[in-house]
Amino acid sequence: LHGAFSLLLALLVVTDNFAVKHLYERFLRQSTPHSLNSIYYLLNVIGGKLHQLELANLKQLLTLVPEDCQGQPWYLALDDTIQPKFGTHFDAVKILFDHARHTGQELVNAHSFVTLGLISPTGLDAQDQPDYTFFPIASHLYRAKVDHSKHQQAAELIEQVLTIVPESQQLILLCDSWYPKAQIDQTVQAHSNLELIANVRKDTCLYGLPVQPKVRHRGRPRKYGTAFKATDITLTSTDQQDSYGMVRCLTKLFGIQPVYVIRRQHGNSERLFLTTIDPNELKSSFDLDQSDPAPAQTILKSYSLRWRIETYFYEQKTFWHFGEYQLRRFDEIEAYHFLVNQAYTWMQILPLKMVQFKDWKTLSLRERRNRVGQRIQAEIFIERFRQKAQTCQKTLRLEIILPLMD
């Protein structure tokens, strides 16, 4: 436990490189009695107990929701990211497609991490609206030869969260167009307190609700109504920049369960969104500066919270130097990512739990981390100075006493 705490402090103090050896040489060697090999052993131990640690961490995060926000929905943000690596000796590394071309190439040798985050209300803002904060819950390395698919891995993460969250609490899963299919949809349908808001492809097959014939004919009744395209959805509401249209229909993604499909037009571009929840149930969550906002706007306002996980990915790779890890084993990589997430979570919780840091809410996580790192270094310097002063004082007393004894 002491070694894990020391490693977390090192992640807050050292800001230029997050390689384990670099953390050891810059901070751990001088502040702890642990050797470099013991740090690697610690990562293996944490990797083996990752499931229990994630559940314990989630239980603590749920206690941050204040009483005046208990009736608000909580959100789960699901996404994956890749981290380019050089060499083939890393566990679970493979050639992956990078649609963002971070390295200038479409195909890169990289790790892929499936990440699930909790977006929960941690207080009220100046307008008495819920103020949502993002916390990373789990980030697991995808292994193509072991895991069946990313959808299966993500579904297992969601099931893990549902074992902790009360059944009376409404959860809304937010994801992009890659995830609303297969095991994800099955998980949403299997739990009454879990709903979905997702971006879907514009060519998604859409069907009207089946109309029962007045006269029964031979054969089974129709499961789907008339097929239509996304462009057939009428735009019924407009704000300053966007136009919206929403229809209740059926899709192949959710079978015979009716869903709401939203068409949003922004200039010449169009996007399509799908949700399993009635938009009227979300009106109390956000202030849209309108007395009677369109239901589609309510859904899209909730979906905008998904961008928090994209910001998290950017901060992890840019300010927290996550991509500089030099670990090859699977358990060590996952344990290291867990500790980086813990340090990130600490910076989120700090102004929420400690009154003396409440003014830090307006600061970025990078600035919070820099200030905490400076305070840790100052405390370590003062403690070392005190210890050396005591040693010098004891030595001086011996120099005076020994001649008198002779």
mmCIF file of C-alpha atoms in Angstrom:
data_model
loop_
_atom_site.group_PDB
_atom_site.id
_atom_site.type_symbol
_atom_site.label_atom_id
_atom_site.label_comp_id
_atom_site.label_asym_id
_atom_site.label_seq_id
_atom_site.Cartn_x
_atom_site.Cartn_y
_atom_site.Cartn_z
ATOM 1 C CA LEU A 1 0.000 0.000 0.000
ATOM 2 C CA HIS A 2 2.821 2.393 0.828
ATOM 3 C CA GLY A 3 4.478 1.679 -2.513
ATOM 4 C CA ALA A 4 1.277 2.387 -4.448
ATOM 5 C CA PHE A 5 0.795 5.670 -2.586
ATOM 6 C CA SER A 6 4.387 6.668 -3.291
ATOM 7 C CA LEU A 7 3.950 5.888 -6.972
ATOM 8 C CA LEU A 8 0.821 8.044 -7.071
ATOM 9 C CA LEU A 9 2.754 10.908 -5.482
ATOM 10 C CA ALA A 10 5.439 10.482 -8.120
ATOM 11 C CA LEU A 11 2.816 10.809 -10.855
ATOM 12 C CA LEU A 12 1.785 14.147 -9.346
ATOM 13 C CA VAL A 13 5.294 15.508 -8.769
ATOM 14 C CA VAL A 14 7.129 14.466 -11.940
ATOM 15 C CA THR A 15 5.613 16.313 -14.878
ATOM 16 C CA ASP A 16 7.956 15.679 -17.816
ATOM 17 C CA ASN A 17 8.003 11.892 -18.228
ATOM 18 C CA PHE A 18 5.913 9.048 -16.823
ATOM 19 C CA ALA A 19 8.172 6.079 -17.548
ATOM 20 C CA VAL A 20 8.467 3.984 -14.384
ATOM 21 C CA LYS A 21 12.275 4.125 -14.389
ATOM 22 C CA HIS A 22 12.169 7.893 -14.794
ATOM 23 C CA LEU A 23 9.687 8.232 -11.910
ATOM 24 C CA TYR A 24 11.988 6.120 -9.763
ATOM 25 C CA GLU A 25 15.119 8.122 -10.557
ATOM 26 C CA ARG A 26 13.468 11.526 -10.177
ATOM 27 C CA PHE A 27 11.340 10.912 -7.082
ATOM 28 C CA LEU A 28 10.978 7.410 -5.643
ATOM 29 C CA ARG A 29 14.680 6.732 -5.054
ATOM 30 C CA GLN A 30 15.046 9.727 -2.758
ATOM 31 C CA SER A 31 11.692 9.536 -0.985
ATOM 32 C CA THR A 32 11.072 5.795 -0.469
ATOM 33 C CA PRO A 33 13.140 2.752 0.531
ATOM 34 C CA HIS A 34 11.702 0.695 -2.340
ATOM 35 C CA SER A 35 13.877 -0.602 -5.160
ATOM 36 C CA LEU A 36 13.035 -0.357 -8.848
ATOM 37 C CA ASN A 37 12.289 -4.095 -9.028
ATOM 38 C CA SER A 38 9.820 -3.791 -6.156
ATOM 39 C CA ILE A 39 7.941 -1.105 -8.117
ATOM 40 C CA TYR A 40 7.563 -3.445 -11.081
ATOM 41 C CA TYR A 41 6.444 -6.207 -8.725
ATOM 42 C CA LEU A 42 3.879 -3.817 -7.237
ATOM 43 C CA LEU A 43 2.420 -3.174 -10.697
ATOM 44 C CA ASN A 44 2.017 -6.931 -11.215
ATOM 45 C CA VAL A 45 0.186 -7.252 -7.901
ATOM 46 C CA ILE A 46 -2.151 -4.346 -8.725
ATOM 47 C CA GLY A 47 -2.832 -5.799 -12.173
ATOM 48 C CA GLY A 48 -3.919 -9.070 -10.602
ATOM 49 C CA LYS A 49 -6.393 -7.319 -8.272
ATOM 50 C CA LEU A 50 -7.626 -4.719 -10.729
ATOM 51 C CA HIS A 51 -11.268 -5.819 -10.627
ATOM 52 C CA GLN A 52 -11.548 -5.433 -6.839
ATOM 53 C CA LEU A 53 -9.737 -2.085 -6.897
ATOM 54 C CA GLU A 54 -12.036 -0.675 -9.593
ATOM 55 C CA LEU A 55 -15.140 -1.670 -7.648
ATOM 56 C CA ALA A 56 -13.790 -0.138 -4.447
ATOM 57 C CA ASN A 57 -12.947 3.050 -6.318
ATOM 58 C CA LEU A 58 -16.436 3.198 -7.837
ATOM 59 C CA LYS A 59 -18.076 2.864 -4.425
ATOM 60 C CA GLN A 60 -16.143 5.897 -3.223
ATOM 61 C CA LEU A 61 -17.107 7.923 -6.304
ATOM 62 C CA LEU A 62 -20.805 7.274 -5.726
ATOM 63 C CA THR A 63 -20.553 8.940 -2.310
ATOM 64 C CA LEU A 64 -19.658 12.252 -3.990
ATOM 65 C CA VAL A 65 -23.228 12.789 -5.236
ATOM 66 C CA PRO A 66 -24.889 15.312 -2.866
ATOM 67 C CA GLU A 67 -28.426 14.868 -1.573
ATOM 68 C CA ASP A 68 -29.838 17.719 -3.667
ATOM 69 C CA CYS A 69 -28.726 15.868 -6.841
ATOM 70 C CA GLN A 70 -30.043 12.421 -5.941
ATOM 71 C CA GLY A 71 -32.939 12.630 -8.419
ATOM 72 C CA GLN A 72 -30.726 13.415 -11.405
ATOM 73 C CA PRO A 73 -29.604 10.774 -13.907
ATOM 74 C CA TRP A 74 -26.012 9.537 -14.018
ATOM 75 C CA TYR A 75 -24.187 8.993 -17.284
ATOM 76 C CA LEU A 76 -21.699 6.394 -18.469
ATOM 77 C CA ALA A 77 -19.347 7.486 -21.269
ATOM 78 C CA LEU A 78 -17.955 4.636 -23.371
ATOM 79 C CA ASP A 79 -15.184 4.943 -25.923
ATOM 80 C CA ASP A 80 -11.807 3.519 -26.910
ATOM 81 C CA THR A 81 -8.480 5.068 -27.789
ATOM 82 C CA ILE A 82 -5.228 3.821 -29.254
ATOM 83 C CA GLN A 83 -1.693 4.476 -28.081
ATOM 84 C CA PRO A 84 1.053 4.011 -30.716
ATOM 85 C CA LYS A 85 4.030 1.918 -29.569
ATOM 86 C CA PHE A 86 7.369 1.113 -31.184
ATOM 87 C CA GLY A 87 8.324 -2.538 -31.389
ATOM 88 C CA THR A 88 6.471 -5.834 -31.214
ATOM 89 C CA HIS A 89 7.539 -7.071 -27.766
ATOM 90 C CA PHE A 90 4.621 -5.437 -25.941
ATOM 91 C CA ASP A 91 1.705 -7.641 -24.892
ATOM 92 C CA ALA A 92 -1.472 -7.105 -26.961
ATOM 93 C CA VAL A 93 0.177 -4.753 -29.470
ATOM 94 C CA LYS A 94 -1.024 -5.015 -33.064
ATOM 95 C CA ILE A 95 -1.560 -3.025 -36.256
ATOM 96 C CA LEU A 96 -4.658 -0.844 -35.780
ATOM 97 C CA PHE A 97 -6.532 1.683 -37.886
ATOM 98 C CA ASP A 98 -6.178 5.258 -36.634
ATOM 99 C CA HIS A 99 -8.999 7.343 -38.110
ATOM 100 C CA ALA A 100 -7.574 10.514 -36.542
ATOM 101 C CA ARG A 101 -4.083 9.900 -38.000
ATOM 102 C CA HIS A 102 -2.259 11.086 -34.882
ATOM 103 C CA THR A 103 1.025 9.835 -36.333
ATOM 104 C CA GLY A 104 0.241 10.873 -39.904
ATOM 105 C CA GLN A 105 -0.590 7.287 -40.906
ATOM 106 C CA GLU A 106 -3.827 5.320 -41.001
ATOM 107 C CA LEU A 107 -2.301 2.036 -39.826
ATOM 108 C CA VAL A 108 -0.182 2.130 -36.671
ATOM 109 C CA ASN A 109 1.405 -0.350 -34.305
ATOM 110 C CA ALA A 110 -0.479 0.408 -31.115
ATOM 111 C CA HIS A 111 -2.353 -0.605 -27.987
ATOM 112 C CA SER A 112 -6.120 -0.160 -27.841
ATOM 113 C CA PHE A 113 -7.801 0.751 -24.544
ATOM 114 C CA VAL A 114 -11.547 0.404 -23.944
ATOM 115 C CA THR A 115 -12.527 3.037 -21.396
ATOM 116 C CA LEU A 116 -15.670 3.545 -19.334
ATOM 117 C CA GLY A 117 -16.204 6.741 -17.360
ATOM 118 C CA LEU A 118 -18.815 7.945 -14.885
ATOM 119 C CA ILE A 119 -20.342 11.416 -15.345
ATOM 120 C CA SER A 120 -22.206 12.149 -12.135
ATOM 121 C CA PRO A 121 -23.617 15.332 -10.552
ATOM 122 C CA THR A 122 -21.277 16.649 -7.862
ATOM 123 C CA GLY A 123 -23.184 19.822 -6.978
ATOM 124 C CA LEU A 124 -25.288 22.671 -8.328
ATOM 125 C CA ASP A 125 -24.031 25.581 -10.401
ATOM 126 C CA ALA A 126 -25.026 29.263 -10.113
ATOM 127 C CA GLN A 127 -28.313 28.549 -11.935
ATOM 128 C CA ASP A 128 -29.170 25.656 -9.574
ATOM 129 C CA GLN A 129 -28.551 23.174 -12.370
ATOM 130 C CA PRO A 130 -26.629 19.914 -11.808
ATOM 131 C CA ASP A 131 -22.895 20.280 -12.314
ATOM 132 C CA TYR A 132 -21.562 17.054 -13.829
ATOM 133 C CA THR A 133 -17.992 15.795 -13.354
ATOM 134 C CA PHE A 134 -16.203 13.054 -15.306
ATOM 135 C CA PHE A 135 -14.415 10.230 -13.462
ATOM 136 C CA PRO A 136 -12.613 7.380 -15.258
ATOM 137 C CA ILE A 137 -13.876 4.074 -13.884
ATOM 138 C CA ALA A 138 -11.979 1.492 -15.900
ATOM 139 C CA SER A 139 -9.622 1.455 -18.848
ATOM 140 C CA HIS A 140 -8.712 -2.008 -20.066
ATOM 141 C CA LEU A 141 -6.260 -3.084 -22.721
ATOM 142 C CA TYR A 142 -7.933 -4.928 -25.590
ATOM 143 C CA ARG A 143 -6.367 -8.265 -26.546
ATOM 144 C CA ALA A 144 -7.577 -9.539 -29.894
ATOM 145 C CA LYS A 145 -6.440 -13.123 -29.216
ATOM 146 C CA VAL A 146 -8.103 -13.298 -25.775
ATOM 147 C CA ASP A 147 -11.110 -10.957 -25.757
ATOM 148 C CA HIS A 148 -13.944 -11.828 -28.126
ATOM 149 C CA SER A 149 -14.549 -8.222 -29.203
ATOM 150 C CA LYS A 150 -14.446 -4.672 -27.906
ATOM 151 C CA HIS A 151 -18.241 -4.810 -27.589
ATOM 152 C CA GLN A 152 -18.000 -7.822 -25.283
ATOM 153 C CA GLN A 153 -15.239 -6.189 -23.225
ATOM 154 C CA ALA A 154 -17.248 -2.962 -22.932
ATOM 155 C CA ALA A 155 -20.395 -4.871 -21.965
ATOM 156 C CA GLU A 156 -18.478 -6.574 -19.147
ATOM 157 C CA LEU A 157 -17.332 -3.189 -17.846
ATOM 158 C CA ILE A 158 -20.927 -1.926 -17.853
ATOM 159 C CA GLU A 159 -22.136 -5.035 -16.034
ATOM 160 C CA GLN A 160 -19.430 -4.444 -13.445
ATOM 161 C CA VAL A 161 -20.758 -0.942 -12.789
ATOM 162 C CA LEU A 162 -24.360 -2.154 -12.554
ATOM 163 C CA THR A 163 -23.436 -4.454 -9.669
ATOM 164 C CA ILE A 164 -22.622 -1.362 -7.566
ATOM 165 C CA VAL A 165 -25.146 1.242 -8.737
ATOM 166 C CA PRO A 166 -28.585 0.918 -7.067
ATOM 167 C CA GLU A 167 -31.358 -0.386 -9.307
ATOM 168 C CA SER A 168 -33.444 2.703 -8.555
ATOM 169 C CA GLN A 169 -30.779 4.991 -10.028
ATOM 170 C CA GLN A 170 -31.222 5.896 -13.698
ATOM 171 C CA LEU A 171 -28.100 5.372 -15.811
ATOM 172 C CA ILE A 172 -27.701 6.633 -19.373
ATOM 173 C CA LEU A 173 -24.972 5.200 -21.587
ATOM 174 C CA LEU A 174 -23.360 7.630 -24.046
ATOM 175 C CA CYS A 175 -21.324 6.322 -26.973
ATOM 176 C CA ASP A 176 -20.453 7.002 -30.595
ATOM 177 C CA SER A 177 -21.613 5.103 -33.676
ATOM 178 C CA TRP A 178 -19.144 2.233 -33.150
ATOM 179 C CA TYR A 179 -20.748 0.784 -30.018
ATOM 180 C CA PRO A 180 -24.590 0.676 -30.284
ATOM 181 C CA LYS A 181 -24.754 -2.916 -31.495
ATOM 182 C CA ALA A 182 -24.288 -6.538 -30.418
ATOM 183 C CA GLN A 183 -23.563 -7.060 -26.701
ATOM 184 C CA ILE A 184 -24.000 -3.359 -25.849
ATOM 185 C CA ASP A 185 -27.614 -3.336 -27.027
ATOM 186 C CA GLN A 186 -28.266 -6.630 -25.243
ATOM 187 C CA THR A 187 -26.931 -5.179 -21.978
ATOM 188 C CA VAL A 188 -29.137 -2.088 -22.319
ATOM 189 C CA GLN A 189 -32.224 -4.208 -22.943
ATOM 190 C CA ALA A 190 -31.442 -6.509 -20.014
ATOM 191 C CA HIS A 191 -31.478 -3.735 -17.362
ATOM 192 C CA SER A 192 -34.469 -1.535 -16.660
ATOM 193 C CA ASN A 193 -32.411 1.299 -15.150
ATOM 194 C CA LEU A 194 -29.990 1.536 -18.107
ATOM 195 C CA GLU A 195 -30.781 3.651 -21.167
ATOM 196 C CA LEU A 196 -28.794 4.567 -24.266
ATOM 197 C CA ILE A 197 -28.091 7.754 -26.209
ATOM 198 C CA ALA A 198 -25.792 7.185 -29.170
ATOM 199 C CA ASN A 199 -24.731 8.609 -32.473
ATOM 200 C CA VAL A 200 -25.560 6.171 -35.303
ATOM 201 C CA ARG A 201 -24.723 5.947 -38.986
ATOM 202 C CA LYS A 202 -26.867 7.968 -41.359
ATOM 203 C CA ASP A 203 -27.582 4.844 -43.414
ATOM 204 C CA THR A 204 -29.050 2.951 -40.436
ATOM 205 C CA CYS A 205 -32.149 0.969 -41.431
ATOM 206 C CA LEU A 206 -35.238 2.641 -39.971
ATOM 207 C CA TYR A 207 -38.768 1.235 -39.878
ATOM 208 C CA GLY A 208 -42.108 2.609 -38.802
ATOM 209 C CA LEU A 209 -44.119 0.922 -36.092
ATOM 210 C CA PRO A 210 -46.082 -2.070 -37.459
ATOM 211 C CA VAL A 211 -49.763 -1.473 -38.102
ATOM 212 C CA GLN A 212 -51.986 -4.380 -37.215
ATOM 213 C CA PRO A 213 -54.378 -5.190 -40.099
ATOM 214 C CA LYS A 214 -58.090 -4.942 -39.440
ATOM 215 C CA VAL A 215 -58.580 -8.327 -41.028
ATOM 216 C CA ARG A 216 -56.200 -11.042 -39.927
ATOM 217 C CA HIS A 217 -54.401 -12.864 -42.749
ATOM 218 C CA ARG A 218 -52.484 -16.103 -42.788
ATOM 219 C CA GLY A 219 -48.879 -16.064 -41.549
ATOM 220 C CA ARG A 220 -47.154 -14.265 -38.717
ATOM 221 C CA PRO A 221 -47.829 -10.562 -38.120
ATOM 222 C CA ARG A 222 -45.288 -8.047 -39.339
ATOM 223 C CA LYS A 223 -42.461 -7.189 -36.941
ATOM 224 C CA TYR A 224 -41.510 -3.964 -38.694
ATOM 225 C CA GLY A 225 -43.472 -1.239 -40.413
ATOM 226 C CA THR A 226 -42.604 0.586 -43.591
ATOM 227 C CA ALA A 227 -38.915 1.268 -44.140
ATOM 228 C CA PHE A 228 -37.752 4.878 -44.476
ATOM 229 C CA LYS A 229 -34.534 6.889 -44.632
ATOM 230 C CA ALA A 230 -33.088 9.427 -42.242
ATOM 231 C CA THR A 231 -33.783 12.207 -44.734
ATOM 232 C CA ASP A 232 -37.499 11.355 -44.512
ATOM 233 C CA ILE A 233 -37.620 12.590 -40.902
ATOM 234 C CA THR A 234 -39.335 15.977 -40.909
ATOM 235 C CA LEU A 235 -37.427 18.853 -39.296
ATOM 236 C CA THR A 236 -39.997 20.291 -36.905
ATOM 237 C CA SER A 237 -37.939 22.620 -34.698
ATOM 238 C CA THR A 238 -35.124 25.085 -35.313
ATOM 239 C CA ASP A 239 -32.790 27.116 -33.113
ATOM 240 C CA GLN A 240 -30.171 29.664 -34.152
ATOM 241 C CA GLN A 241 -27.950 27.214 -36.041
ATOM 242 C CA ASP A 242 -29.502 23.736 -36.112
ATOM 243 C CA SER A 243 -32.738 22.120 -37.189
ATOM 244 C CA TYR A 244 -34.151 19.044 -35.458
ATOM 245 C CA GLY A 245 -36.573 16.283 -36.205
ATOM 246 C CA MET A 246 -37.506 13.266 -34.106
ATOM 247 C CA VAL A 247 -39.537 10.136 -34.728
ATOM 248 C CA ARG A 248 -40.386 7.026 -32.722
ATOM 249 C CA CYS A 249 -39.588 3.976 -34.799
ATOM 250 C CA LEU A 250 -37.924 0.566 -34.960
ATOM 251 C CA THR A 251 -34.382 -0.396 -35.953
ATOM 252 C CA LYS A 252 -32.516 -3.622 -36.543
ATOM 253 C CA LEU A 253 -30.223 -2.638 -33.672
ATOM 254 C CA PHE A 254 -32.927 -3.046 -31.001
ATOM 255 C CA GLY A 255 -35.335 -5.388 -32.760
ATOM 256 C CA ILE A 256 -38.960 -4.887 -31.779
ATOM 257 C CA GLN A 257 -38.173 -2.379 -28.991
ATOM 258 C CA PRO A 258 -39.275 1.115 -30.145
ATOM 259 C CA VAL A 259 -36.616 3.812 -29.988
ATOM 260 C CA TYR A 260 -36.424 7.538 -30.694
ATOM 261 C CA VAL A 261 -34.325 8.624 -33.670
ATOM 262 C CA ILE A 262 -33.239 12.260 -33.956
ATOM 263 C CA ARG A 263 -32.129 13.959 -37.132
ATOM 264 C CA ARG A 264 -30.012 17.085 -36.679
ATOM 265 C CA GLN A 265 -29.122 19.342 -39.597
ATOM 266 C CA HIS A 266 -26.340 21.889 -39.249
ATOM 267 C CA GLY A 267 -25.808 23.739 -42.512
ATOM 268 C CA ASN A 268 -25.058 21.113 -45.135
ATOM 269 C CA SER A 269 -24.119 18.412 -42.628
ATOM 270 C CA GLU A 270 -26.479 15.968 -40.938
ATOM 271 C CA ARG A 271 -26.126 13.585 -38.022
ATOM 272 C CA LEU A 272 -28.379 10.867 -36.690
ATOM 273 C CA PHE A 273 -28.878 9.969 -33.024
ATOM 274 C CA LEU A 274 -30.689 7.129 -31.301
ATOM 275 C CA THR A 275 -32.060 6.928 -27.777
ATOM 276 C CA THR A 276 -34.070 4.385 -25.832
ATOM 277 C CA ILE A 277 -35.358 6.902 -23.290
ATOM 278 C CA ASP A 278 -38.392 9.138 -23.485
ATOM 279 C CA PRO A 279 -37.057 12.711 -23.948
ATOM 280 C CA ASN A 280 -39.641 14.090 -21.510
ATOM 281 C CA GLU A 281 -37.909 12.260 -18.668
ATOM 282 C CA LEU A 282 -34.742 14.345 -19.118
ATOM 283 C CA LYS A 283 -36.220 17.843 -19.055
ATOM 284 C CA SER A 284 -35.455 18.361 -15.378
ATOM 285 C CA SER A 285 -31.738 17.744 -15.838
ATOM 286 C CA PHE A 286 -30.729 20.788 -17.871
ATOM 287 C CA ASP A 287 -31.694 24.404 -18.323
ATOM 288 C CA LEU A 288 -31.945 25.018 -22.066
ATOM 289 C CA ASP A 289 -32.919 28.701 -21.693
ATOM 290 C CA GLN A 290 -36.344 27.899 -23.121
ATOM 291 C CA SER A 291 -39.693 27.546 -21.418
ATOM 292 C CA ASP A 292 -40.601 24.526 -23.549
ATOM 293 C CA PRO A 293 -37.497 23.177 -25.315
ATOM 294 C CA ALA A 294 -37.847 20.648 -28.109
ATOM 295 C CA PRO A 295 -37.470 17.044 -26.904
ATOM 296 C CA ALA A 296 -34.681 16.504 -29.429
ATOM 297 C CA GLN A 297 -32.659 19.327 -27.882
ATOM 298 C CA THR A 298 -33.011 17.733 -24.468
ATOM 299 C CA ILE A 299 -31.543 14.471 -25.755
ATOM 300 C CA LEU A 300 -28.697 16.164 -27.597
ATOM 301 C CA LYS A 301 -27.847 18.252 -24.545
ATOM 302 C CA SER A 302 -27.393 15.043 -22.602
ATOM 303 C CA TYR A 303 -25.350 13.507 -25.405
ATOM 304 C CA SER A 304 -22.984 16.504 -25.352
ATOM 305 C CA LEU A 305 -21.652 15.198 -22.023
ATOM 306 C CA ARG A 306 -19.970 12.395 -23.992
ATOM 307 C CA TRP A 307 -17.311 14.893 -25.070
ATOM 308 C CA ARG A 308 -15.926 14.725 -21.521
ATOM 309 C CA ILE A 309 -14.291 11.392 -22.297
ATOM 310 C CA GLU A 310 -12.636 12.855 -25.401
ATOM 311 C CA THR A 311 -11.222 15.654 -23.244
ATOM 312 C CA TYR A 312 -9.997 13.014 -20.797
ATOM 313 C CA PHE A 313 -8.132 11.177 -23.577
ATOM 314 C CA TYR A 314 -6.499 14.413 -24.691
ATOM 315 C CA GLU A 315 -5.393 15.336 -21.179
ATOM 316 C CA GLN A 316 -4.041 11.861 -20.463
ATOM 317 C CA LYS A 317 -1.878 11.829 -23.582
ATOM 318 C CA THR A 318 -0.816 15.488 -23.494
ATOM 319 C CA PHE A 319 -0.473 16.674 -19.883
ATOM 320 C CA TRP A 320 -0.152 13.329 -18.096
ATOM 321 C CA HIS A 321 2.269 11.801 -20.665
ATOM 322 C CA PHE A 322 0.482 8.477 -20.530
ATOM 323 C CA GLY A 323 1.908 7.279 -23.851
ATOM 324 C CA GLU A 324 5.440 7.274 -22.448
ATOM 325 C CA TYR A 325 4.980 4.095 -20.427
ATOM 326 C CA GLN A 326 7.671 1.494 -21.163
ATOM 327 C CA LEU A 327 5.990 -1.607 -19.793
ATOM 328 C CA ARG A 328 5.625 -4.808 -21.780
ATOM 329 C CA ARG A 329 3.487 -7.113 -19.640
ATOM 330 C CA PHE A 330 -0.301 -6.943 -19.763
ATOM 331 C CA ASP A 331 -0.882 -6.731 -15.993
ATOM 332 C CA GLU A 332 1.746 -4.013 -15.575
ATOM 333 C CA ILE A 333 0.263 -1.874 -18.347
ATOM 334 C CA GLU A 334 -3.271 -2.098 -16.942
ATOM 335 C CA ALA A 335 -2.058 -1.425 -13.390
ATOM 336 C CA TYR A 336 -0.087 1.605 -14.544
ATOM 337 C CA HIS A 337 -3.134 2.972 -16.386
ATOM 338 C CA PHE A 338 -5.219 2.430 -13.241
ATOM 339 C CA LEU A 339 -2.760 4.458 -11.152
ATOM 340 C CA VAL A 340 -2.700 7.289 -13.695
ATOM 341 C CA ASN A 341 -6.520 7.293 -13.602
ATOM 342 C CA GLN A 342 -6.379 7.417 -9.804
ATOM 343 C CA ALA A 343 -4.126 10.472 -9.882
ATOM 344 C CA TYR A 344 -6.504 12.058 -12.405
ATOM 345 C CA THR A 345 -9.468 11.283 -10.132
ATOM 346 C CA TRP A 346 -7.694 12.766 -7.112
ATOM 347 C CA MET A 347 -7.375 16.075 -8.931
ATOM 348 C CA GLN A 348 -11.091 15.975 -9.746
ATOM 349 C CA ILE A 349 -12.101 15.193 -6.173
ATOM 350 C CA LEU A 350 -9.738 17.619 -4.411
ATOM 351 C CA PRO A 351 -11.902 20.792 -4.621
ATOM 352 C CA LEU A 352 -15.048 18.743 -3.980
ATOM 353 C CA LYS A 353 -14.001 17.100 -0.694
ATOM 354 C CA MET A 354 -11.573 19.604 0.876
ATOM 355 C CA VAL A 355 -12.847 23.049 1.807
ATOM 356 C CA GLN A 356 -9.411 24.677 1.643
ATOM 357 C CA PHE A 357 -9.232 23.811 -2.067
ATOM 358 C CA LYS A 358 -12.762 24.799 -3.088
ATOM 359 C CA ASP A 359 -11.401 27.783 -5.048
ATOM 360 C CA TRP A 360 -9.573 25.315 -7.321
ATOM 361 C CA LYS A 361 -12.791 24.355 -9.094
ATOM 362 C CA THR A 362 -12.121 26.995 -11.733
ATOM 363 C CA LEU A 363 -8.589 25.688 -12.361
ATOM 364 C CA SER A 364 -7.756 23.119 -14.989
ATOM 365 C CA LEU A 365 -6.608 19.683 -13.873
ATOM 366 C CA ARG A 366 -3.147 20.476 -15.172
ATOM 367 C CA GLU A 367 -2.891 23.551 -12.944
ATOM 368 C CA ARG A 368 -4.248 21.634 -9.940
ATOM 369 C CA ARG A 369 -1.675 18.917 -10.442
ATOM 370 C CA ASN A 370 1.181 21.419 -10.745
ATOM 371 C CA ARG A 371 0.171 23.127 -7.499
ATOM 372 C CA VAL A 372 -0.189 19.835 -5.639
ATOM 373 C CA GLY A 373 3.185 18.673 -6.965
ATOM 374 C CA GLN A 374 4.862 21.860 -5.736
ATOM 375 C CA ARG A 375 3.338 21.411 -2.267
ATOM 376 C CA ILE A 376 4.494 17.792 -2.095
ATOM 377 C CA GLN A 377 8.028 18.782 -3.045
ATOM 378 C CA ALA A 378 8.021 21.551 -0.435
ATOM 379 C CA GLU A 379 6.853 19.129 2.290
ATOM 380 C CA ILE A 380 9.538 16.598 1.337
ATOM 381 C CA PHE A 381 12.223 19.303 1.414
ATOM 382 C CA ILE A 382 11.141 20.500 4.854
ATOM 383 C CA GLU A 383 11.068 16.918 6.202
ATOM 384 C CA ARG A 384 14.576 16.169 4.865
ATOM 385 C CA PHE A 385 15.882 19.424 6.303
ATOM 386 C CA ARG A 386 14.382 18.553 9.708
ATOM 387 C CA GLN A 387 15.938 15.076 9.682
ATOM 388 C CA LYS A 388 19.373 16.417 8.751
ATOM 389 C CA ALA A 389 19.101 19.088 11.427
ATOM 390 C CA GLN A 390 18.358 16.451 14.069
ATOM 391 C CA THR A 391 21.285 14.325 12.857
ATOM 392 C CA CYS A 392 23.670 17.281 13.023
ATOM 393 C CA GLN A 393 22.401 18.162 16.499
ATOM 394 C CA LYS A 394 22.997 14.616 17.791
ATOM 395 C CA THR A 395 26.476 14.537 16.264
ATOM 396 C CA LEU A 396 27.365 17.872 17.855
ATOM 397 C CA ARG A 397 26.295 16.668 21.295
ATOM 398 C CA LEU A 398 28.493 13.555 20.973
ATOM 399 C CA GLU A 399 31.499 15.684 20.020
ATOM 400 C CA ILE A 400 31.030 17.670 23.228
ATOM 401 C CA ILE A 401 30.286 14.745 25.562
ATOM 402 C CA LEU A 402 32.997 12.267 24.454
ATOM 403 C CA PRO A 403 35.993 14.454 25.439
ATOM 404 C CA LEU A 404 34.452 14.984 28.881
ATOM 405 C CA MET A 405 34.157 11.209 29.378
ATOM 406 C CA ASP A 406 37.877 10.791 28.826
#
